């Protein structure tokens, strides 16, 4: 796996940090690696930190939605955090509202929300 | 055919410029286009003289024989003078028809002189009058265009000012923002609203955003689409969006238009929206115990 994306285990969830220079191949690799990790560590949550991402296209948008669906099949809730205003506007412009994805402002918010969900 | 079909016009302008000028101003005055309340006689005379001079220069440099094109290079000088005069007069409140009338008044003195000169050559007379008339008409139309451009610049400036004034994002409570929308929501403004709102979410680390449309006069499919998109972008940023101020009438229109707001929360008043928003961030507005009416705590 390349350095364009890294997976860290935090509080029983997997934090995925995506850098701006991520390529399409990297994303496909990431999808692979992440599915393995979720299954191996039976993580119950995934946080995709895309605060480093400045440019998105439909491919990235689709992969974000796919990662969420994959994680859900493996019984893990996914949060997308740190989306930049420009990225949000672009995705909406492209018609990708990502209805499947849960979103949060930051990692802290996402972890709090996950804890809350678990408690309920 | 002589090299320049307007050679007599040119000659008149060269030899009798003062006469034409005096005649022009006289005709203009007679037709009531003189506005002594807006600019002095001397100014009017100076403007007319500079216009006439530019006209003369334009004709002498003229290369196109039959076609008259005001956008041609040799008319650049004249366009400049016309634009300047028009600009000055617009600022003083002269009407476009008056400005056009002023330019068209040049025809009278010019044509009467042409008639005297070419009395024995009716064919050439008609020819020159035709071309000169075409030219002067084009000048009048040009002043109108300048007028419209000036007005449009004013409208554009006002629109920009309105845009700046119209998208204030207010922090109501920590993590709660509101954006009161007023007036009409076109694509450009919707874009501005979305940009400001998303930036504010990052800045205030807001969790809930109330989009208040009490001040929006009409909601059509396009406006609804903008609202839904803004709400979607807010959600992607990780905040919640509540649309408030949906009047019964707007609710009816939206349903009739078949607008589906999806999962966006909607509230009829900003009051209920605020209660909702505060609840989301863990606060509640409660009455004070033993409160005395009128006391400031």
Tab-separated table of C-alpha atoms in Angstrom:
chain	number	residue	atom	x	y	z
A	1	UNK	CA	0.000	0.000	0.000
A	2	UNK	CA	1.301	3.428	-0.914
A	3	UNK	CA	1.803	6.377	1.398
A	4	UNK	CA	-1.022	8.354	-0.199
A	5	UNK	CA	-3.419	6.840	2.326
A	6	UNK	CA	-2.799	5.423	5.765
A	7	UNK	CA	-4.962	3.330	8.121
A	8	UNK	CA	-4.614	3.783	11.900
A	9	UNK	CA	-6.628	1.975	14.573
A	10	UNK	CA	-8.090	4.524	17.017
A	11	UNK	CA	-10.512	3.634	19.861
A	12	UNK	CA	-11.667	0.497	18.127
A	13	UNK	CA	-12.316	2.260	14.856
A	14	UNK	CA	-10.121	2.517	11.792
A	15	UNK	CA	-9.002	6.002	10.875
A	16	UNK	CA	-8.227	6.347	7.200
A	17	UNK	CA	-6.313	9.438	6.227
A	18	UNK	CA	-6.357	10.299	2.545
A	19	UNK	CA	-3.784	12.673	1.092
A	20	UNK	CA	-4.335	15.042	-1.751
A	21	UNK	CA	-1.995	13.350	-4.200
A	22	UNK	CA	-3.885	10.057	-4.050
A	23	UNK	CA	-4.207	8.420	-7.443
A	24	UNK	CA	-6.988	6.229	-8.760
A	25	UNK	CA	-4.824	3.125	-8.335
A	26	UNK	CA	-4.068	4.080	-4.744
A	27	UNK	CA	-7.778	4.349	-4.051
A	28	UNK	CA	-8.418	0.891	-5.438
A	29	UNK	CA	-5.538	-0.433	-3.287
A	30	UNK	CA	-6.983	1.375	-0.286
A	31	UNK	CA	-10.387	-0.219	-0.837
A	32	UNK	CA	-8.683	-3.606	-0.833
A	33	UNK	CA	-6.556	-2.983	2.243
A	34	UNK	CA	-9.394	-1.416	4.200
A	35	UNK	CA	-11.803	-4.308	3.613
A	36	UNK	CA	-9.102	-6.709	4.838
A	37	UNK	CA	-8.421	-4.660	7.956
A	38	UNK	CA	-12.099	-4.281	8.886
A	39	UNK	CA	-12.593	-8.034	8.650
A	40	UNK	CA	-9.321	-8.885	10.457
A	41	UNK	CA	-9.781	-6.486	13.352
A	42	UNK	CA	-13.573	-6.739	13.391
A	43	UNK	CA	-13.663	-2.985	13.674
A	44	UNK	CA	-17.087	-1.489	14.221
A	45	UNK	CA	-16.327	1.862	12.733
A	46	UNK	CA	-14.371	3.553	9.962
A	47	UNK	CA	-13.527	7.223	9.774
A	48	UNK	CA	-12.461	8.535	6.396
A	49	UNK	CA	-10.536	11.748	6.898
A	50	UNK	CA	-10.553	13.635	3.615
A	51	UNK	CA	-9.437	17.014	4.964
A	52	UNK	CA	-6.320	16.720	2.822
A	53	UNK	CA	-8.348	16.230	-0.310
A	54	UNK	CA	-8.664	19.357	-2.411
A	55	UNK	CA	-9.814	17.928	-5.689
A	56	UNK	CA	-12.555	15.367	-6.220
A	57	UNK	CA	-14.094	13.846	-9.272
A	58	UNK	CA	-16.892	11.381	-9.811
A	59	UNK	CA	-14.486	8.486	-9.348
A	60	UNK	CA	-13.450	9.597	-5.881
A	61	UNK	CA	-17.081	10.274	-5.028
A	62	UNK	CA	-18.079	6.802	-6.168
A	63	UNK	CA	-15.268	5.169	-4.213
A	64	UNK	CA	-16.312	7.024	-1.059
A	65	UNK	CA	-19.809	5.635	-1.466
A	66	UNK	CA	-18.423	2.158	-2.214
A	67	UNK	CA	-16.138	2.130	0.824
A	68	UNK	CA	-19.172	2.923	2.964
A	69	UNK	CA	-21.213	0.115	1.454
A	70	UNK	CA	-18.361	-2.371	1.853
A	71	UNK	CA	-17.845	-1.376	5.486
A	72	UNK	CA	-21.554	-1.690	6.155
A	73	UNK	CA	-21.566	-5.242	4.758
A	74	UNK	CA	-18.729	-5.997	7.168
A	75	UNK	CA	-20.759	-4.474	10.007
A	76	UNK	CA	-18.841	-1.226	10.409
A	77	UNK	CA	-20.322	2.275	10.312
A	78	UNK	CA	-18.426	4.762	8.143
A	79	UNK	CA	-18.024	8.470	8.756
A	80	UNK	CA	-16.593	10.900	6.238
A	81	UNK	CA	-14.944	13.773	8.086
A	82	UNK	CA	-13.139	17.008	7.312
A	83	UNK	CA	-14.618	17.643	3.908
A	84	UNK	CA	-13.576	21.022	2.552
A	85	UNK	CA	-16.249	23.473	1.390
A	86	UNK	CA	-14.949	23.398	-2.178
A	87	UNK	CA	-15.076	19.600	-2.215
A	88	UNK	CA	-18.612	19.548	-0.820
A	89	UNK	CA	-19.715	22.025	-3.456
A	90	UNK	CA	-18.089	20.031	-6.224
A	91	UNK	CA	-19.724	16.788	-5.129
A	92	UNK	CA	-23.134	18.463	-4.993
A	93	UNK	CA	-22.447	20.021	-8.378
A	94	UNK	CA	-21.697	16.544	-9.708
A	95	UNK	CA	-24.959	15.310	-8.241
A	96	UNK	CA	-23.178	13.026	-5.765
A	97	UNK	CA	-25.040	13.624	-2.521
A	98	UNK	CA	-23.558	10.453	-0.958
A	99	UNK	CA	-26.785	9.571	0.868
A	100	UNK	CA	-25.245	6.392	2.264
A	101	UNK	CA	-22.350	8.162	3.951
A	102	UNK	CA	-22.501	9.522	7.444
A	103	UNK	CA	-20.613	12.760	7.817
A	104	UNK	CA	-19.035	14.706	10.654
A	105	UNK	CA	-17.032	17.886	10.983
A	106	UNK	CA	-13.929	16.286	12.427
A	107	UNK	CA	-12.547	13.068	13.855
A	108	UNK	CA	-13.594	14.142	17.376
A	109	UNK	CA	-17.176	14.682	16.264
A	110	UNK	CA	-17.226	11.362	14.435
A	111	UNK	CA	-15.913	9.453	17.463
A	112	UNK	CA	-18.482	11.159	19.709
A	113	UNK	CA	-21.292	10.274	17.347
A	114	UNK	CA	-20.127	6.678	17.127
A	115	UNK	CA	-19.994	6.351	20.890
A	116	UNK	CA	-23.482	7.761	21.089
A	117	UNK	CA	-24.724	5.265	18.494
A	118	UNK	CA	-23.140	2.402	20.364
A	119	UNK	CA	-24.708	3.499	23.638
A	120	UNK	CA	-28.142	3.635	22.114
B	1	UNK	CA	-17.598	58.103	-58.581
B	2	UNK	CA	-15.098	60.140	-56.547
B	3	UNK	CA	-12.786	58.321	-54.138
B	4	UNK	CA	-14.796	59.482	-51.179
B	5	UNK	CA	-18.498	59.720	-51.734
B	6	UNK	CA	-18.700	62.261	-48.953
B	7	UNK	CA	-16.275	64.738	-50.477
B	8	UNK	CA	-18.779	67.572	-50.466
B	9	UNK	CA	-19.726	66.921	-46.873
B	10	UNK	CA	-16.047	66.946	-46.028
B	11	UNK	CA	-15.539	70.179	-47.913
B	12	UNK	CA	-18.455	71.838	-46.151
B	13	UNK	CA	-17.092	70.771	-42.807
B	14	UNK	CA	-13.653	72.114	-43.712
B	15	UNK	CA	-14.716	75.498	-45.061
B	16	UNK	CA	-17.836	76.230	-43.064
B	17	UNK	CA	-17.451	74.378	-39.816
B	18	UNK	CA	-18.563	77.341	-37.703
B	19	UNK	CA	-21.634	77.857	-39.818
B	20	UNK	CA	-22.661	74.212	-39.557
B	21	UNK	CA	-22.005	74.286	-35.835
B	22	UNK	CA	-24.134	77.371	-35.327
B	23	UNK	CA	-26.903	75.892	-37.460
B	24	UNK	CA	-26.706	72.606	-35.616
B	25	UNK	CA	-27.050	74.179	-32.200
B	26	UNK	CA	-29.877	76.353	-33.455
B	27	UNK	CA	-31.823	73.363	-34.780
B	28	UNK	CA	-31.128	71.442	-31.607
B	29	UNK	CA	-32.449	74.367	-29.562
B	30	UNK	CA	-35.546	74.684	-31.685
B	31	UNK	CA	-36.385	71.069	-31.255
B	32	UNK	CA	-36.195	71.488	-27.533
B	33	UNK	CA	-33.208	69.258	-26.926
B	34	UNK	CA	-31.290	72.064	-25.319
B	35	UNK	CA	-31.077	71.508	-21.611
B	36	UNK	CA	-29.735	74.707	-20.179
B	37	UNK	CA	-30.708	73.415	-16.769
B	38	UNK	CA	-28.298	70.526	-17.118
B	39	UNK	CA	-25.320	72.004	-18.925
B	40	UNK	CA	-24.284	75.472	-20.061
B	41	UNK	CA	-24.511	76.748	-23.613
B	42	UNK	CA	-20.756	76.987	-23.856
B	43	UNK	CA	-20.373	73.357	-22.848
B	44	UNK	CA	-22.946	72.282	-25.388
B	45	UNK	CA	-21.144	74.261	-28.058
B	46	UNK	CA	-17.786	72.775	-27.153
B	47	UNK	CA	-19.171	69.278	-27.216
B	48	UNK	CA	-20.817	69.836	-30.585
B	49	UNK	CA	-17.591	71.321	-31.961
B	50	UNK	CA	-15.446	68.398	-30.837
B	51	UNK	CA	-17.999	66.003	-32.293
B	52	UNK	CA	-17.984	67.830	-35.592
B	53	UNK	CA	-14.204	67.793	-35.685
B	54	UNK	CA	-14.124	64.056	-35.045
B	55	UNK	CA	-16.728	63.588	-37.751
B	56	UNK	CA	-14.593	65.534	-40.223
B	57	UNK	CA	-11.470	63.584	-39.369
B	58	UNK	CA	-13.372	60.361	-39.656
B	59	UNK	CA	-14.588	61.202	-43.144
B	60	UNK	CA	-11.156	62.266	-44.379
B	61	UNK	CA	-9.616	59.003	-43.160
B	62	UNK	CA	-12.506	57.024	-44.477
B	63	UNK	CA	-11.562	54.105	-46.706
B	64	UNK	CA	-14.785	52.138	-47.072
B	65	UNK	CA	-16.690	53.684	-49.920
B	66	UNK	CA	-20.216	52.483	-49.631
B	67	UNK	CA	-20.629	50.600	-46.445
B	68	UNK	CA	-20.793	52.650	-43.341
B	69	UNK	CA	-19.524	50.885	-40.269
B	70	UNK	CA	-19.239	52.799	-37.019
B	71	UNK	CA	-16.998	50.103	-35.605
B	72	UNK	CA	-14.363	50.844	-38.307
B	73	UNK	CA	-10.984	52.074	-37.126
B	74	UNK	CA	-11.209	55.589	-38.542
B	75	UNK	CA	-14.301	56.216	-36.452
B	76	UNK	CA	-12.494	55.355	-33.225
B	77	UNK	CA	-11.939	59.028	-32.499
B	78	UNK	CA	-15.592	59.833	-33.063
B	79	UNK	CA	-16.735	56.910	-30.954
B	80	UNK	CA	-14.526	58.190	-28.164
B	81	UNK	CA	-15.948	61.724	-28.346
B	82	UNK	CA	-19.536	60.452	-28.612
B	83	UNK	CA	-19.011	58.096	-25.683
B	84	UNK	CA	-17.538	60.863	-23.580
B	85	UNK	CA	-20.316	63.337	-24.322
B	86	UNK	CA	-22.988	60.742	-23.725
B	87	UNK	CA	-21.359	59.669	-20.487
B	88	UNK	CA	-21.254	63.257	-19.285
B	89	UNK	CA	-24.861	63.854	-20.199
B	90	UNK	CA	-26.114	60.620	-18.641
B	91	UNK	CA	-24.601	61.650	-15.356
B	92	UNK	CA	-26.523	64.897	-15.539
B	93	UNK	CA	-29.791	63.146	-16.230
B	94	UNK	CA	-30.268	63.730	-19.969
B	95	UNK	CA	-32.707	61.294	-21.564
B	96	UNK	CA	-31.533	58.966	-24.362
B	97	UNK	CA	-34.090	60.408	-26.779
B	98	UNK	CA	-32.764	63.902	-26.139
B	99	UNK	CA	-29.217	62.806	-26.777
B	100	UNK	CA	-30.231	61.110	-30.023
B	101	UNK	CA	-32.228	64.194	-30.996
B	102	UNK	CA	-29.180	66.361	-30.431
B	103	UNK	CA	-27.058	64.227	-32.759
B	104	UNK	CA	-29.792	63.981	-35.392
B	105	UNK	CA	-30.183	67.773	-35.413
B	106	UNK	CA	-26.889	67.917	-37.321
B	107	UNK	CA	-28.717	66.719	-40.408
B	108	UNK	CA	-30.641	69.977	-40.955
B	109	UNK	CA	-27.806	72.484	-41.393
B	110	UNK	CA	-25.577	69.964	-43.128
B	111	UNK	CA	-28.145	68.923	-45.700
B	112	UNK	CA	-29.286	72.454	-46.472
B	113	UNK	CA	-25.684	73.373	-47.261
B	114	UNK	CA	-25.299	70.270	-49.374
B	115	UNK	CA	-28.419	71.208	-51.259
B	116	UNK	CA	-27.104	74.652	-52.096
B	117	UNK	CA	-23.794	73.275	-53.238
B	118	UNK	CA	-25.076	70.376	-55.317
B	119	UNK	CA	-28.199	72.018	-56.701
B	120	UNK	CA	-27.117	71.161	-60.193
B	121	UNK	CA	-26.089	67.604	-59.484
B	122	UNK	CA	-29.196	65.992	-58.012
B	123	UNK	CA	-27.805	62.485	-58.321
B	124	UNK	CA	-24.740	63.237	-56.297
B	125	UNK	CA	-26.846	65.183	-53.819
B	126	UNK	CA	-29.050	62.198	-53.153
B	127	UNK	CA	-26.010	59.961	-52.893
B	128	UNK	CA	-24.251	62.129	-50.332
B	129	UNK	CA	-27.362	62.793	-48.300
B	130	UNK	CA	-28.013	59.072	-48.200
B	131	UNK	CA	-24.574	58.222	-46.873
B	132	UNK	CA	-24.329	61.172	-44.498
B	133	UNK	CA	-27.784	60.389	-43.183
B	134	UNK	CA	-26.786	56.810	-42.606
B	135	UNK	CA	-23.685	57.969	-40.760
B	136	UNK	CA	-25.532	60.396	-38.494
B	137	UNK	CA	-28.222	57.787	-37.757
B	138	UNK	CA	-25.491	55.402	-36.750
B	139	UNK	CA	-24.070	58.027	-34.379
B	140	UNK	CA	-27.472	58.475	-32.780
B	141	UNK	CA	-27.843	54.726	-32.356
B	142	UNK	CA	-24.360	54.601	-30.905
B	143	UNK	CA	-25.255	57.172	-28.247
B	144	UNK	CA	-28.200	54.969	-27.350
B	145	UNK	CA	-25.906	51.986	-26.984
B	146	UNK	CA	-23.615	53.974	-24.730
B	147	UNK	CA	-26.653	54.951	-22.688
B	148	UNK	CA	-27.703	51.333	-22.270
B	149	UNK	CA	-24.162	50.271	-21.372
B	150	UNK	CA	-24.021	52.980	-18.720
B	151	UNK	CA	-27.320	51.898	-17.245
B	152	UNK	CA	-26.245	48.281	-17.249
B	153	UNK	CA	-23.049	49.160	-15.427
B	154	UNK	CA	-25.142	50.840	-12.740
B	155	UNK	CA	-27.427	47.812	-12.459
B	156	UNK	CA	-24.453	45.470	-12.250
B	157	UNK	CA	-22.885	47.535	-9.491
B	158	UNK	CA	-26.104	47.561	-7.510
B	159	UNK	CA	-26.503	43.819	-7.948
B	160	UNK	CA	-23.016	43.257	-6.591
B	161	UNK	CA	-23.709	45.476	-3.623
B	162	UNK	CA	-26.944	43.634	-2.952
B	163	UNK	CA	-25.108	40.337	-3.162
B	164	UNK	CA	-22.622	41.425	-0.524
B	165	UNK	CA	-25.374	42.576	1.767
B	166	UNK	CA	-27.605	39.618	1.301
B	167	UNK	CA	-25.690	36.629	2.588
B	168	UNK	CA	-24.890	37.236	6.240
B	169	UNK	CA	-24.153	34.103	8.224
B	170	UNK	CA	-24.954	34.635	11.910
B	171	UNK	CA	-23.832	32.550	14.846
B	172	UNK	CA	-26.938	32.129	16.997
B	173	UNK	CA	-25.375	29.897	19.594
B	174	UNK	CA	-22.131	28.015	19.751
B	175	UNK	CA	-22.232	25.471	16.926
B	176	UNK	CA	-25.528	26.867	15.635
B	177	UNK	CA	-25.532	29.105	12.568
B	178	UNK	CA	-28.338	30.792	10.739
B	179	UNK	CA	-28.556	32.336	7.324
B	180	UNK	CA	-31.628	34.459	6.693
B	181	UNK	CA	-32.355	34.529	2.977
B	182	UNK	CA	-34.140	37.576	1.609
B	183	UNK	CA	-35.375	38.360	-1.875
B	184	UNK	CA	-34.890	36.135	-4.857
B	185	UNK	CA	-32.488	33.258	-5.071
B	186	UNK	CA	-30.902	32.976	-8.501
B	187	UNK	CA	-28.088	30.607	-9.434
B	188	UNK	CA	-25.351	33.143	-8.794
B	189	UNK	CA	-26.655	34.090	-5.376
B	190	UNK	CA	-27.299	30.474	-4.472
B	191	UNK	CA	-23.650	29.766	-5.233
B	192	UNK	CA	-22.576	32.696	-3.057
B	193	UNK	CA	-24.857	31.596	-0.241
B	194	UNK	CA	-23.496	28.052	-0.360
B	195	UNK	CA	-19.878	29.228	-0.371
B	196	UNK	CA	-20.358	31.601	2.560
B	197	UNK	CA	-22.276	29.039	4.545
B	198	UNK	CA	-19.743	26.243	4.060
B	199	UNK	CA	-16.853	28.542	4.957
B	200	UNK	CA	-18.728	29.608	8.083
B	201	UNK	CA	-19.293	25.977	9.081
B	202	UNK	CA	-15.542	25.423	9.039
B	203	UNK	CA	-14.868	28.715	10.806
B	204	UNK	CA	-17.373	28.233	13.633
B	205	UNK	CA	-17.147	24.425	13.692
B	206	UNK	CA	-20.918	24.493	13.472
B	207	UNK	CA	-23.039	21.406	13.904
B	208	UNK	CA	-26.417	22.803	12.947
B	209	UNK	CA	-27.299	25.329	10.274
B	210	UNK	CA	-30.698	26.994	9.968
B	211	UNK	CA	-31.531	28.197	6.476
B	212	UNK	CA	-34.345	30.678	6.993
B	213	UNK	CA	-36.426	31.407	3.910
B	214	UNK	CA	-39.051	33.619	5.569
B	215	UNK	CA	-37.893	36.496	3.387
B	216	UNK	CA	-37.908	34.570	0.136
B	217	UNK	CA	-40.865	35.737	-1.898
B	218	UNK	CA	-41.371	32.832	-4.228
B	219	UNK	CA	-40.103	29.299	-4.292
B	220	UNK	CA	-40.061	27.675	-7.705
B	221	UNK	CA	-38.407	24.428	-8.718
B	222	UNK	CA	-35.101	26.168	-9.314
B	223	UNK	CA	-35.012	27.821	-5.889
B	224	UNK	CA	-36.045	24.543	-4.269
B	225	UNK	CA	-33.261	22.805	-6.135
B	226	UNK	CA	-30.743	25.345	-4.829
B	227	UNK	CA	-31.991	24.870	-1.286
B	228	UNK	CA	-31.742	21.102	-1.521
B	229	UNK	CA	-28.246	21.315	-2.940
B	230	UNK	CA	-27.124	23.675	-0.208
B	231	UNK	CA	-28.581	21.329	2.389
B	232	UNK	CA	-26.777	18.387	0.752
B	233	UNK	CA	-23.450	20.236	0.799
B	234	UNK	CA	-23.962	21.138	4.465
B	235	UNK	CA	-24.583	17.495	5.243
B	236	UNK	CA	-21.447	16.444	3.362
B	237	UNK	CA	-19.477	18.843	5.546
B	238	UNK	CA	-20.793	16.967	8.557
B	239	UNK	CA	-23.350	19.467	9.831
B	240	UNK	CA	-27.130	19.312	9.990
B	241	UNK	CA	-29.285	21.592	7.923
B	242	UNK	CA	-32.722	22.817	8.914
B	243	UNK	CA	-34.796	24.850	6.477
B	244	UNK	CA	-37.133	27.165	8.343
B	245	UNK	CA	-39.688	29.782	7.413
B	246	UNK	CA	-41.661	27.658	5.018
B	247	UNK	CA	-45.016	29.361	4.866
B	248	UNK	CA	-48.213	27.370	4.243
B	249	UNK	CA	-48.352	28.889	0.785
B	250	UNK	CA	-44.775	27.886	-0.069
B	251	UNK	CA	-45.406	24.391	1.308
B	252	UNK	CA	-48.397	24.082	-1.032
B	253	UNK	CA	-46.416	25.318	-4.020
B	254	UNK	CA	-43.566	22.955	-3.288
B	255	UNK	CA	-45.889	19.978	-3.140
B	256	UNK	CA	-47.677	21.056	-6.294
B	257	UNK	CA	-44.330	21.399	-8.057
B	258	UNK	CA	-43.425	17.921	-6.893
B	259	UNK	CA	-40.322	19.114	-5.038
B	260	UNK	CA	-38.925	16.404	-2.817
B	261	UNK	CA	-36.757	17.801	-0.042
B	262	UNK	CA	-35.626	14.307	0.854
B	263	UNK	CA	-34.181	14.003	4.323
B	264	UNK	CA	-33.740	17.713	4.865
B	265	UNK	CA	-35.492	18.839	8.016
B	266	UNK	CA	-38.020	21.599	7.475
B	267	UNK	CA	-39.718	23.794	10.050
B	268	UNK	CA	-42.402	26.417	9.633
B	269	UNK	CA	-40.828	29.073	11.851
B	270	UNK	CA	-37.308	29.974	12.849
B	271	UNK	CA	-38.460	29.604	16.471
B	272	UNK	CA	-39.155	25.902	16.170
B	273	UNK	CA	-36.019	25.485	14.111
B	274	UNK	CA	-33.947	27.121	16.848
B	275	UNK	CA	-35.473	24.898	19.533
B	276	UNK	CA	-34.631	21.928	17.386
B	277	UNK	CA	-31.100	23.119	16.719
B	278	UNK	CA	-30.376	23.790	20.394
B	279	UNK	CA	-31.650	20.347	21.285
B	280	UNK	CA	-29.193	18.862	18.784
B	281	UNK	CA	-26.244	20.604	20.439
B	282	UNK	CA	-27.543	19.786	23.920
B	283	UNK	CA	-29.215	22.967	25.107
B	284	UNK	CA	-32.751	23.984	25.908
B	285	UNK	CA	-34.452	27.281	26.507
B	286	UNK	CA	-36.282	27.106	29.836
B	287	UNK	CA	-38.260	29.706	31.770
B	288	UNK	CA	-36.632	31.303	34.824
B	289	UNK	CA	-38.181	30.366	38.165
B	290	UNK	CA	-39.949	33.134	40.077
B	291	UNK	CA	-39.352	35.525	37.253
B	292	UNK	CA	-40.661	39.065	37.771
B	293	UNK	CA	-42.114	40.627	34.649
B	294	UNK	CA	-39.924	43.426	33.376
B	295	UNK	CA	-36.789	42.754	35.430
B	296	UNK	CA	-33.471	42.612	33.717
B	297	UNK	CA	-31.304	39.952	35.253
